XYZ file of C-alpha atoms in Angstrom:
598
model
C -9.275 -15.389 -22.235
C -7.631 -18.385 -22.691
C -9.612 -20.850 -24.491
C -9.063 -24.067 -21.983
C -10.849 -22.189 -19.820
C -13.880 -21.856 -21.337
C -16.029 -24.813 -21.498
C -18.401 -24.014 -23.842
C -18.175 -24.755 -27.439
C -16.414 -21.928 -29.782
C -19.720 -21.896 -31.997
C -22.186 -21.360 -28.935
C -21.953 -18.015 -28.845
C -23.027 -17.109 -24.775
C -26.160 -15.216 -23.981
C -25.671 -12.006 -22.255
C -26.582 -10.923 -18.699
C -26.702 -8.291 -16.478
C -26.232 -10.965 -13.350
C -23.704 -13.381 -13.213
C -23.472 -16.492 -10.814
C -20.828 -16.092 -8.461
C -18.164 -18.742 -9.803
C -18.954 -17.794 -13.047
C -17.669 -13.937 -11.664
C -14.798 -15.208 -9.520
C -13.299 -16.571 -12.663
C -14.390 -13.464 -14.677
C -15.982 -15.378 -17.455
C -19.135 -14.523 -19.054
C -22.225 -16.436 -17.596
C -25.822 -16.285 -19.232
C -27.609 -15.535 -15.821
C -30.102 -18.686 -16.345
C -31.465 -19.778 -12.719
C -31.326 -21.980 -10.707
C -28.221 -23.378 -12.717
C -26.276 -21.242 -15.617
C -25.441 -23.166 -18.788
C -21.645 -23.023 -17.903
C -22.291 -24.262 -14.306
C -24.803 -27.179 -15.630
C -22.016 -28.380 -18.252
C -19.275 -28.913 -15.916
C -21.467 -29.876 -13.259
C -20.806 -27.919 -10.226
C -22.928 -26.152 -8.281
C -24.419 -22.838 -8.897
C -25.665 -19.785 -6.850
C -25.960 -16.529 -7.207
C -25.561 -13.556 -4.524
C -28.484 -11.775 -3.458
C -29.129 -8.137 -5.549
C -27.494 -5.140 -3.438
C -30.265 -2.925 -5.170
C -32.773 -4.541 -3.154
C -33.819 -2.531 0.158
C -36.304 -2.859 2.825
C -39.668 -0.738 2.937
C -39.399 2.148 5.936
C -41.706 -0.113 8.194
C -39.381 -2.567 7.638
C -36.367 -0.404 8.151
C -37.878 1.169 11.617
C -38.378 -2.689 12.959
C -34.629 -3.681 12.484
C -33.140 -0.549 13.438
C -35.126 -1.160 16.689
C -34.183 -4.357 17.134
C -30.831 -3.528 16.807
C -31.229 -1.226 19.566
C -32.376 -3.933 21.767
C -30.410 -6.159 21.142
C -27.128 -3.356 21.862
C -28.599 -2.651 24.952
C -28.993 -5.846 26.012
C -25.171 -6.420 25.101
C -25.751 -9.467 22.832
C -24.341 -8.971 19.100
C -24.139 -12.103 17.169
C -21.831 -12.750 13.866
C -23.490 -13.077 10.448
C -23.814 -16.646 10.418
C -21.844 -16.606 6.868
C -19.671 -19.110 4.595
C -15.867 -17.838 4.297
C -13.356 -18.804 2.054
C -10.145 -18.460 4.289
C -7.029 -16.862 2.265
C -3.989 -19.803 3.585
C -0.467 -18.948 4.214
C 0.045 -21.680 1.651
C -2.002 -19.678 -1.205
C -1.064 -15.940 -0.538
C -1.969 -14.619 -4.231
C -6.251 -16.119 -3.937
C -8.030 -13.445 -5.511
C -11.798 -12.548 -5.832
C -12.412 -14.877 -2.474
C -15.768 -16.397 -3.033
C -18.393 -15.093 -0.049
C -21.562 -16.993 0.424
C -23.734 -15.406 2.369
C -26.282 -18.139 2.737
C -26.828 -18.017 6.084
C -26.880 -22.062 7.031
C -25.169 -24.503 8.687
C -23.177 -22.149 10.209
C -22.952 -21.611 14.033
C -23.642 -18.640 16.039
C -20.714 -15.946 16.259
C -20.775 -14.038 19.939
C -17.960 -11.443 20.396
C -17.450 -9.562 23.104
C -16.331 -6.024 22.296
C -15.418 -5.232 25.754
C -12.696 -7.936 25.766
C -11.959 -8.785 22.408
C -12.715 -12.013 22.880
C -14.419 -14.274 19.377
C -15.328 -17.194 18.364
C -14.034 -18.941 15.441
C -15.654 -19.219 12.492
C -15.570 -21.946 10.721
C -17.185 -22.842 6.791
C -18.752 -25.845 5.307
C -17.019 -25.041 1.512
C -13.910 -23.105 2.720
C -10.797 -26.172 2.654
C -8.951 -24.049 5.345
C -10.085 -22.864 8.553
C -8.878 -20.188 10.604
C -9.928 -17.676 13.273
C -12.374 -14.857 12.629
C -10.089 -12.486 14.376
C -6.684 -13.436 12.006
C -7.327 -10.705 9.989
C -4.275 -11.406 8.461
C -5.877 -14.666 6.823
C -9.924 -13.101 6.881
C -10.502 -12.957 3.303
C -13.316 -10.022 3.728
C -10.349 -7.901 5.533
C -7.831 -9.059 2.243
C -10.709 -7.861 -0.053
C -10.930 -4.756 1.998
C -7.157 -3.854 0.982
C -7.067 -5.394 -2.200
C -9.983 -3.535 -3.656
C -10.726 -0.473 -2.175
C -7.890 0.638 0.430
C -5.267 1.587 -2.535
C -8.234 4.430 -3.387
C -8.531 6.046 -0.058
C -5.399 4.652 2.164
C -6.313 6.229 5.018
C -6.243 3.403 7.360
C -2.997 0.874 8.698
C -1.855 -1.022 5.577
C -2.189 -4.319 5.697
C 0.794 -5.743 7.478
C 0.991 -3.099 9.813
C -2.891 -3.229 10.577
C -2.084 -7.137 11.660
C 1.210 -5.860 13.831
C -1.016 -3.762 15.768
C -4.150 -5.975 16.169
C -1.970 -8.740 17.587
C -1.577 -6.594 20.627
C -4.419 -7.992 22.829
C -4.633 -4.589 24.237
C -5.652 -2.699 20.899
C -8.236 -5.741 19.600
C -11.381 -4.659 21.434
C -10.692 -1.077 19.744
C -10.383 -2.158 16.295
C -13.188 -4.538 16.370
C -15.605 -1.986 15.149
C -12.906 -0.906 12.577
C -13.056 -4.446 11.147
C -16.410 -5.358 11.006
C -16.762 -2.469 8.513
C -13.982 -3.609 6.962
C -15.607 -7.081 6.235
C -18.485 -5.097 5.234
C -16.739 -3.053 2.512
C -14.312 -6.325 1.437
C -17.762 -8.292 0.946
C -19.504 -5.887 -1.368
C -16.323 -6.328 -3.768
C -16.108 -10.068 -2.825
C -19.664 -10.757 -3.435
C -21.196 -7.720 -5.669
C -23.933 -8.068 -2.272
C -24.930 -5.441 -0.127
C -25.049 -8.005 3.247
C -27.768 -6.952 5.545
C -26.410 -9.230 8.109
C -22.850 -7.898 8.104
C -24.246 -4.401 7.842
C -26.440 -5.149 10.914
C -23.182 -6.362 12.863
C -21.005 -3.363 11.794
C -23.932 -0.922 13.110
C -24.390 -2.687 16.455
C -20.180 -2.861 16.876
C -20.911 0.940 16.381
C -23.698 1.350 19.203
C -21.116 -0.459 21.628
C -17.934 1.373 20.544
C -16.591 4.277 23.324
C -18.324 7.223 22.153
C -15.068 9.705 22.378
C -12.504 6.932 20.540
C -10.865 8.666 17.114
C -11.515 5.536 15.640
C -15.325 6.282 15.368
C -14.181 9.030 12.773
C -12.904 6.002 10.663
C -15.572 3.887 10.813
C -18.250 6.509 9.933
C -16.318 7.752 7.334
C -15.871 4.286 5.829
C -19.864 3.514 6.124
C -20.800 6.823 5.098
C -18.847 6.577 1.502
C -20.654 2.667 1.555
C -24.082 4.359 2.023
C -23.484 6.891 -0.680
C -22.675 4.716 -3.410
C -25.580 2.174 -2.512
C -27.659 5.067 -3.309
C -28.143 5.589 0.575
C -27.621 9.386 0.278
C -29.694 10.472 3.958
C -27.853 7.831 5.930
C -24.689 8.645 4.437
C -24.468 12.084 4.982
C -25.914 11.343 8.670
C -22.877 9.250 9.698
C -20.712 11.797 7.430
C -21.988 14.651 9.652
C -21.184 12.765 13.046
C -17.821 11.749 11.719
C -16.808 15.674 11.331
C -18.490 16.471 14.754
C -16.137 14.208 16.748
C -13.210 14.763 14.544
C -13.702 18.364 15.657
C -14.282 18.132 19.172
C -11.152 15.919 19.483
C -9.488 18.168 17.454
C -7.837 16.027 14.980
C -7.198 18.608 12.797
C -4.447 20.394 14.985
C -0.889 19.392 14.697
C -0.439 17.674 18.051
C -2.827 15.047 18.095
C -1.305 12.546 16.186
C 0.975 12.809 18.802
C -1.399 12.584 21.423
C -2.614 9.232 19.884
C -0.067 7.967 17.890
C 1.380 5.887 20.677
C 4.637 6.252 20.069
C 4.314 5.061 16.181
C 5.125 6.839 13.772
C 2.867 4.661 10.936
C -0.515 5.343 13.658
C 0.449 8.862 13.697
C 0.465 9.347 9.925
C -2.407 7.378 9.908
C -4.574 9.904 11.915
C -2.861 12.459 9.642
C -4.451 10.761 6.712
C -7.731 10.022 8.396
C -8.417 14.168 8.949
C -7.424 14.577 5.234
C -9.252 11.925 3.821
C -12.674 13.157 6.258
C -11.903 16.611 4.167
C -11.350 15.506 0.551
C -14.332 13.205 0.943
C -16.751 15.767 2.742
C -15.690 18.126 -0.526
C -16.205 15.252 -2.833
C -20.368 15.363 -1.198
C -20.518 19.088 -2.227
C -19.761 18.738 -5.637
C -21.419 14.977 -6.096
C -24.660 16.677 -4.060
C -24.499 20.213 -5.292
C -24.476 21.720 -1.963
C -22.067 23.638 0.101
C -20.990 21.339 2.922
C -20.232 23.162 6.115
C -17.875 22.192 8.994
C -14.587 21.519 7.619
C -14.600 24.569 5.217
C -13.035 27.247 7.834
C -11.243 25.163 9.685
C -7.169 25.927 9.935
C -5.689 22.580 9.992
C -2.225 22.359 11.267
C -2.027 18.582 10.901
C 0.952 17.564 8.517
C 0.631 16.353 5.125
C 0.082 12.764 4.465
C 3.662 11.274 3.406
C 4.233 8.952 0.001
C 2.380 5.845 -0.237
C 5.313 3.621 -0.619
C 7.039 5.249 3.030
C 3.829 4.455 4.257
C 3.559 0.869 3.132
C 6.852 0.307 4.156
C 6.260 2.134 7.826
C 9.594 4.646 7.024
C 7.618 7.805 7.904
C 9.382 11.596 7.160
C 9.201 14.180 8.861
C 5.583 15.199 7.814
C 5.715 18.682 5.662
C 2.780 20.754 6.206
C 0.136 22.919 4.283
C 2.285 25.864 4.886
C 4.965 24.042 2.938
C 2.499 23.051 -0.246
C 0.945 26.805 -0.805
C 4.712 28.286 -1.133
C 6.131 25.506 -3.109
C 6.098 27.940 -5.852
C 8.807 29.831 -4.017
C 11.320 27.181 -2.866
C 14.803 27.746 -4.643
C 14.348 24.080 -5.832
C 11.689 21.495 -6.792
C 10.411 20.467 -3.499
C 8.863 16.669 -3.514
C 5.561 16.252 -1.818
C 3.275 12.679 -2.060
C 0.320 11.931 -4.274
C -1.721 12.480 -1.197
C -0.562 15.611 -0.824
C -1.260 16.711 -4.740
C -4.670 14.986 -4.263
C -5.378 17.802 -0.932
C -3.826 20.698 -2.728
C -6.567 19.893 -6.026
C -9.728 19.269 -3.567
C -8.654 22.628 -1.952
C -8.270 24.457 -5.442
C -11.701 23.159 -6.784
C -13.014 24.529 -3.348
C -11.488 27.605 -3.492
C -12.619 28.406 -7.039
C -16.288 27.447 -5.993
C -15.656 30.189 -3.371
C -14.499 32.626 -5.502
C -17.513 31.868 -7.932
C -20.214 32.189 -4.947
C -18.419 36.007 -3.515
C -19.925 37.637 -6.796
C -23.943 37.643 -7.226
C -23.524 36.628 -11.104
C -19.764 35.912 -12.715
C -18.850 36.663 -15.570
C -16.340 35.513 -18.480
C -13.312 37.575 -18.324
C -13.240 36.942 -13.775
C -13.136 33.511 -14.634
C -11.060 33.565 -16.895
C -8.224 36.174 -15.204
C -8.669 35.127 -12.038
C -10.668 31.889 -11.272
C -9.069 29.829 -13.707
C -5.810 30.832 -12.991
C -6.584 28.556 -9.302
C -7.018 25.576 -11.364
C -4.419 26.116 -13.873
C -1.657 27.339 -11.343
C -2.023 23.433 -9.670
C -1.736 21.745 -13.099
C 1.532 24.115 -13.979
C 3.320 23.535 -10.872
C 3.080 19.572 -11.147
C 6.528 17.852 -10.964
C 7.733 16.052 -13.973
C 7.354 12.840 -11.870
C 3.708 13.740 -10.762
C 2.909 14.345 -14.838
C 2.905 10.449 -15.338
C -0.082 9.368 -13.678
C 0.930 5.286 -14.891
C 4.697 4.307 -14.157
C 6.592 2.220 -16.057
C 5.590 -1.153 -14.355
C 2.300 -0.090 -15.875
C 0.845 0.438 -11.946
C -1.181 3.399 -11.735
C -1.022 6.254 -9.123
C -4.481 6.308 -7.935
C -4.102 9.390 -5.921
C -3.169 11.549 -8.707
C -5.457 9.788 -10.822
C -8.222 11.137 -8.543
C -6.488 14.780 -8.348
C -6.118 15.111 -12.052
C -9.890 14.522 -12.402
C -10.674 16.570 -9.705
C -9.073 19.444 -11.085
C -10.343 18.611 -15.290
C -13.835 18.564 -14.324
C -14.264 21.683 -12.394
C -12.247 23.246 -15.671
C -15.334 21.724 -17.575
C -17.753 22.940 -15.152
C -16.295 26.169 -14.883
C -16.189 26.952 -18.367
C -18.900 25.294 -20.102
C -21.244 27.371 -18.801
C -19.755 30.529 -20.892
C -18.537 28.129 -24.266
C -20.614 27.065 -26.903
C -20.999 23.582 -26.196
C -24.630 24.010 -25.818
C -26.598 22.461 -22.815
C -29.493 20.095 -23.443
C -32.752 19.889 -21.371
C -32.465 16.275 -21.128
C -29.812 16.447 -19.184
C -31.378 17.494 -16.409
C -32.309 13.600 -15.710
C -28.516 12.880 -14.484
C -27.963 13.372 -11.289
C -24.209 14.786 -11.994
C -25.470 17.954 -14.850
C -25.915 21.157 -13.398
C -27.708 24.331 -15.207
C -25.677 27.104 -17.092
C -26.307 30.199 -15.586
C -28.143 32.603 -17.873
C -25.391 34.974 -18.453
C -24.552 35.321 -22.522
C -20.846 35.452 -22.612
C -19.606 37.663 -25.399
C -18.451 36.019 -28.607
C -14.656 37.265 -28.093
C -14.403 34.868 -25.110
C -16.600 32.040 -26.320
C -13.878 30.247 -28.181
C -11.609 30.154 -25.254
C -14.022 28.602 -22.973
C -15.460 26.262 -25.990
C -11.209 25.050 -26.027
C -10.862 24.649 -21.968
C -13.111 22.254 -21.523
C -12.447 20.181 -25.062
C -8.571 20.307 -23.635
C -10.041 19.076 -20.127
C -12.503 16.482 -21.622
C -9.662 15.111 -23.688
C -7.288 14.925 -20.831
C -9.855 12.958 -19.253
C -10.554 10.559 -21.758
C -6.494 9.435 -21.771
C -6.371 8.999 -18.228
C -9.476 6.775 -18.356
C -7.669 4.972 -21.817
C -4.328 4.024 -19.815
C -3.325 0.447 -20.536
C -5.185 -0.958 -17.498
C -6.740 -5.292 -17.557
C -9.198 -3.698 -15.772
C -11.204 -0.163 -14.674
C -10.652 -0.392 -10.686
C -11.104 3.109 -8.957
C -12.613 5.085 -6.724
C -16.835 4.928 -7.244
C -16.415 9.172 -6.314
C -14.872 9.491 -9.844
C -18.134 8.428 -11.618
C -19.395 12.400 -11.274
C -16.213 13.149 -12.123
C -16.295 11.322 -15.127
C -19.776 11.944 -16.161
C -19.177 15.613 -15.920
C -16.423 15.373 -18.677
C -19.181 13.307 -20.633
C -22.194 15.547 -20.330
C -19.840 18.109 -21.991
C -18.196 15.576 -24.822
C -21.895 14.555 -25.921
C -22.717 18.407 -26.456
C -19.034 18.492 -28.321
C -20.856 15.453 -30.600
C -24.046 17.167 -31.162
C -22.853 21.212 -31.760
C -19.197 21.076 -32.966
C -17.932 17.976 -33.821
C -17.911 16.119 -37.491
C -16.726 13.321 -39.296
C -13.301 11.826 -38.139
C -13.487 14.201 -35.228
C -17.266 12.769 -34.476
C -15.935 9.211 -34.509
C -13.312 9.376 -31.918
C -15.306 11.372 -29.806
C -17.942 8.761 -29.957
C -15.588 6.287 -29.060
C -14.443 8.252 -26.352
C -17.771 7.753 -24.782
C -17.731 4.664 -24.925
C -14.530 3.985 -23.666
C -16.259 6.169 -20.487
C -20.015 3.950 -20.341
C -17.279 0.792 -20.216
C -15.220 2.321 -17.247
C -18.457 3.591 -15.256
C -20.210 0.221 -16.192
C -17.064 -1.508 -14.130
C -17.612 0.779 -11.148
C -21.340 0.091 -11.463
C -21.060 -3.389 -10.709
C -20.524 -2.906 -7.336
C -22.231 0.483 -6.254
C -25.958 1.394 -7.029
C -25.423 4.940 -7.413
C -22.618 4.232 -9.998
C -24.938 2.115 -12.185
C -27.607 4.603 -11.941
C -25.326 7.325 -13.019
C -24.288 4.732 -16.409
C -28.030 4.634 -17.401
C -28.676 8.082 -17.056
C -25.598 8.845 -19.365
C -26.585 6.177 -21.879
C -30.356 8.019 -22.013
C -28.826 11.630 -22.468
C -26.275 10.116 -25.341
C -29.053 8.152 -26.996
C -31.685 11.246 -26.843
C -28.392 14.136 -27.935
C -27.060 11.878 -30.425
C -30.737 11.061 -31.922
C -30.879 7.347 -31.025
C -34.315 7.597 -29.970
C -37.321 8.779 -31.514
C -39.323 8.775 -27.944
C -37.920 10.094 -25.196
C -40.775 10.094 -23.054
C -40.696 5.549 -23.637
C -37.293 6.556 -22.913
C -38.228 7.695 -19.618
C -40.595 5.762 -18.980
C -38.108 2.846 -18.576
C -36.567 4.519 -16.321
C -39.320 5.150 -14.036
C -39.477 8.375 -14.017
C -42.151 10.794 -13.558
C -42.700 12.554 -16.974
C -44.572 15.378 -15.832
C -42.094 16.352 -13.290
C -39.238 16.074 -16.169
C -40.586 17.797 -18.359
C -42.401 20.506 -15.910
C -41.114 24.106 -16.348
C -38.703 24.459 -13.835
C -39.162 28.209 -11.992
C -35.716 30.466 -11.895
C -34.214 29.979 -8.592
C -30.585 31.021 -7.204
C -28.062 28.979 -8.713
C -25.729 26.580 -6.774
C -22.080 25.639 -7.481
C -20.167 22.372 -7.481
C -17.499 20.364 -8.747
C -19.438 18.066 -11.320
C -20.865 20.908 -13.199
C -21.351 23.815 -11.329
C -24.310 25.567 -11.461
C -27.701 23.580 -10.453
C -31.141 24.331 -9.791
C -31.779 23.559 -6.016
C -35.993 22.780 -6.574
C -35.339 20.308 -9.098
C -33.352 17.230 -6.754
C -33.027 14.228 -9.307
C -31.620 12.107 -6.800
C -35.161 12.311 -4.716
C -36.934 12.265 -8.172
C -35.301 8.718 -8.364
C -36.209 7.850 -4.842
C -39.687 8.875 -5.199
C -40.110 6.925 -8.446
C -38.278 3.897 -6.539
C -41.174 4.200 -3.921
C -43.909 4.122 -6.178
């Protein structure tokens, strides 16, 4: 940090907090939390506020009245703007980062659009210097935080430029007006760290008014739905998540014509739909493993629908001729290296991990030597036929490939969940309390095989760890790889208490923190994120012997002892990507909610 910057005094050494005022976090400097003014806001006298907590929520009364009035109000075709305080990104300043979003809700007039003409109001703000239109999304700062922050994870939307081309037509802007209020939505939780009921409320009732049949539905559900997850909204996620897979199957969006059908005529809207049915299936996987379940709907369907093309073809709106599933399953067999986008590597290791879980679930109880001759071979087969340009997940301008980022994890923890089961990186009880561990089965495996599993998942776990260790200012991902991560972790801590000693013990420890830092940064903008960090930090602390009482440990938590510590009755196991086996009866994620409620 440079030291101008900072005014407080080199020997005042800053107190640390879990909040921060919001200039204090748009200039990412540390800020001591103290209300109603922090001590670095009081010394250089400018005001101070902080956003309202996102892991605040409404009681179900509560929750029944507004959804109600919400209904009301749709019917009665009225939806008013969040009265809300923008700062406008300027032609003048194109590089403004971390846009500072009030949502105070004052002095700020009443917004009325009309979805069925496009028509909006300005918007104008007391502390922004420039002013612009609510519907330039080319200078809305909640759209720019949108694409700056979380589009690069799951590009399955227009970029940017080409999102503006096509919303200048006054012909398409009534249609994307549901689009972008859930844009704003999602750019204002990463503006703000704030969960905005108001712009939440808007998005919803743009989504009441929306035609029922349009393909951009599937978008904006699939948007909400991963918002809802990650603020620890699992019901309402997997609600919208559900409806987004019914109308992308009844309009058929999987088939290989209907980009064509809705493409208009342009050829970066038809690989745009391409990338919308391929993000609704690596997403809808993602729920299985995050939720332990077997998600239905998507998993027999025969998709025709080309492969999504390379990002930067994309960005720059020079589309190939799409290649097609077909194509990736027999690239084994092409005389020569064929090339096929991150995208494409990210679908091909979401449909391995499924495929193994399949394989697992067609035999009552697996054992060793299948997974090991045939299961594995799934898993491995994707990492062996990688490109020597896919292998570097960082290129040399140190930007990192996010899409292979996320299909490299993908494929190292179900490695770790496949094989820890059978190694002898023992399982602890406590880690039942994280909502990303999963049971062993009870199988013994025999002690010929255990020190190949024991070395799969080590290999995996370290392979992890350097792709979370690349040379990065700052931990910016996708919040679905904090299972992913954890998974890798659950097994390392084992590693720490069973196998590993002295200068071996060390890095490994290090290792986990280097993962607590990277799922703390995810954590400050989604709920179920931060949950997941301080269940990981109570497992270390109990495995490692930090604690002497784990039951104060717990406590703390607010959890309910006696249903921790209960004996838990055998009961079929399940199989998914974070760990793989988990005991249906015992739902930690409704333990939490229950505890939450009490």
């Amino acid at each position: 940090m440079n030291v101008s910057n900072d005014p407080l005094p080199r020997t005042r050494k800053a107190a640390r907090s879990s909040l921060a005022c919001l200039p204090c976090r748009s200039r990412h400097i540390k800020c001591d939390g103290i209300r109603p003014c922090c001590g670095r806001c009081s010394e250089t006298a400018q005001q101070c506020h902080y956003g309202t907590s996102r892991r605040g929520g409404l009681d179900r009364a509560a929750l029944a009245e507004r959804r109600r009035q919400r209904l009301v109000n749709a019917e009665a075709g009225a939806i008013s703007m969040p009265q809300t305080q923008y700062l406008v990104r300027s032609p003048a300043d194109p590089l403004l980062t971390n846009p500072v979003v009030d949502i105070a809700y004052h002095g700020i007039q009443d917004l009325q659009p009309d979805i069925s003409t496009g028509s909006e109001a300005s918007l104008s703000s007391s502390t922004a210097v420039n002013q612009s239109p609510v519907d330039d999304v080319e200078a809305d700062c909640l759209v720019d935080s949108y694409y700056r922050n979380f589009h690069n994870f799951h590009p399955f939307l227009l970029p940017q430029k080409h999102f503006v081309r096509l919303y200048r037509d006054p012909r398409r802007k009534s249609q994307f007006k549901p689009l972008i209020a859930f844009m704003r939505f999602i750019g204002n939780i990463y503006a703000s760290s704030n969960w905005s009921t108001e712009l939440n409320d808007y998005a919803e009732a743009c989504l009441t008014q929306a035609p029922p049949t349009d393909p951009i539905l599937v978008q904006c559900r699939l948007l909400y739905s991963i918002a809802l997850f990650w603020n620890d909204n699992k019901t309402d996620a997997i609600h919208h998540m559900d409806n987004a897979i019914c109308l992308a199957l009844d309009l058929q969006m999987y088939q290989k014509d209907f980009p064509v059908k809705h493409g208009a005529d342009d050829a970066i809207l038809m690989e745009c739909w391409r990338r919308t049915w391929w993000m609704l299936y690596i997403v809808n996987t993602y729920y299985a493993g995050t939720l332990a379940s077997i998600r239905t709907g998507l998993s027999d369907v025969e998709a025709t629908v080309g492969l999504p093309c390379e990002e930067s073809d994309y960005e720059s709106g020079k589309i190939p001729e799409p290649q097609t599933l077909q194509d990736f399953d027999n690239r084994e067999f092409a005389p020569d290296v064929p090339l096929f986008s991150s995208f494409a590597y990210l679908v091909g290791a979401v449909r391995c991990s499924a495929l193994a879980i399949t394989e697992i679930l067609s035999v009552t109880r697996p054992d060793s030597t299948r997974v090991i001759q045939k299961i594995d071979s799934i898993l491995n087969a994707w990492l062996l036929l990688l490109p020597k340009n896919r292998k570097q997940v960082m290129a040399k301008t140190g930007e990192i490939d996010e899409l292979m980022f996320q299909a490299c994890l993908v494929i190292h923890v179900s490695i770790i969940g496949l094989h820890r089961p059978f190694s002898d990186l023992k399982f602890n009880p406590v880690e039942n309390i994280s909502s990303c561990a999963r049971d062993p089965p009870l199988d013994t495996p025999t002690p010929e095989l255990v020190n190949i599993h024991t070395l799969r998942v080590l290999q995996s776990v370290e392979d992890q760890v350097q792709l979370l260790a690349l040379p990065t200012r700052k931990f910016e991902h996708s919040p679905f790889v904090t299972c992913m991560i954890s998974g890798g972790m659950l097994a390392l801590l084992s590693a720490c208490k069973f196998q590993l000693k002295g200068t071996d013990l060390t890095i490994a420890r290090n290792q986990v923190r280097v993962a607590i830092g990277c799922l703390n940064a995810l954590g400050e903008f989604w709920a179920r994120s931060a949950r997941n960090v301080r269940e990981i930090q109570t497992i270390a602390r109990h495995v490692l012997g930090l604690v002497s009482d784990f039951s104060e440990e717990q406590r703390s938590l607010g959890l309910d002892i006696s249903i921790v510590n209960a004996d838990i009755p055998p009961q079929e196991n399940y199989v998914d990507m974070c760990g793989w086996y988990n005991i249906p009866d015992l739902d930690m994620s409704s333990l939490w909610e229950a505890n939450s409620a009490q």
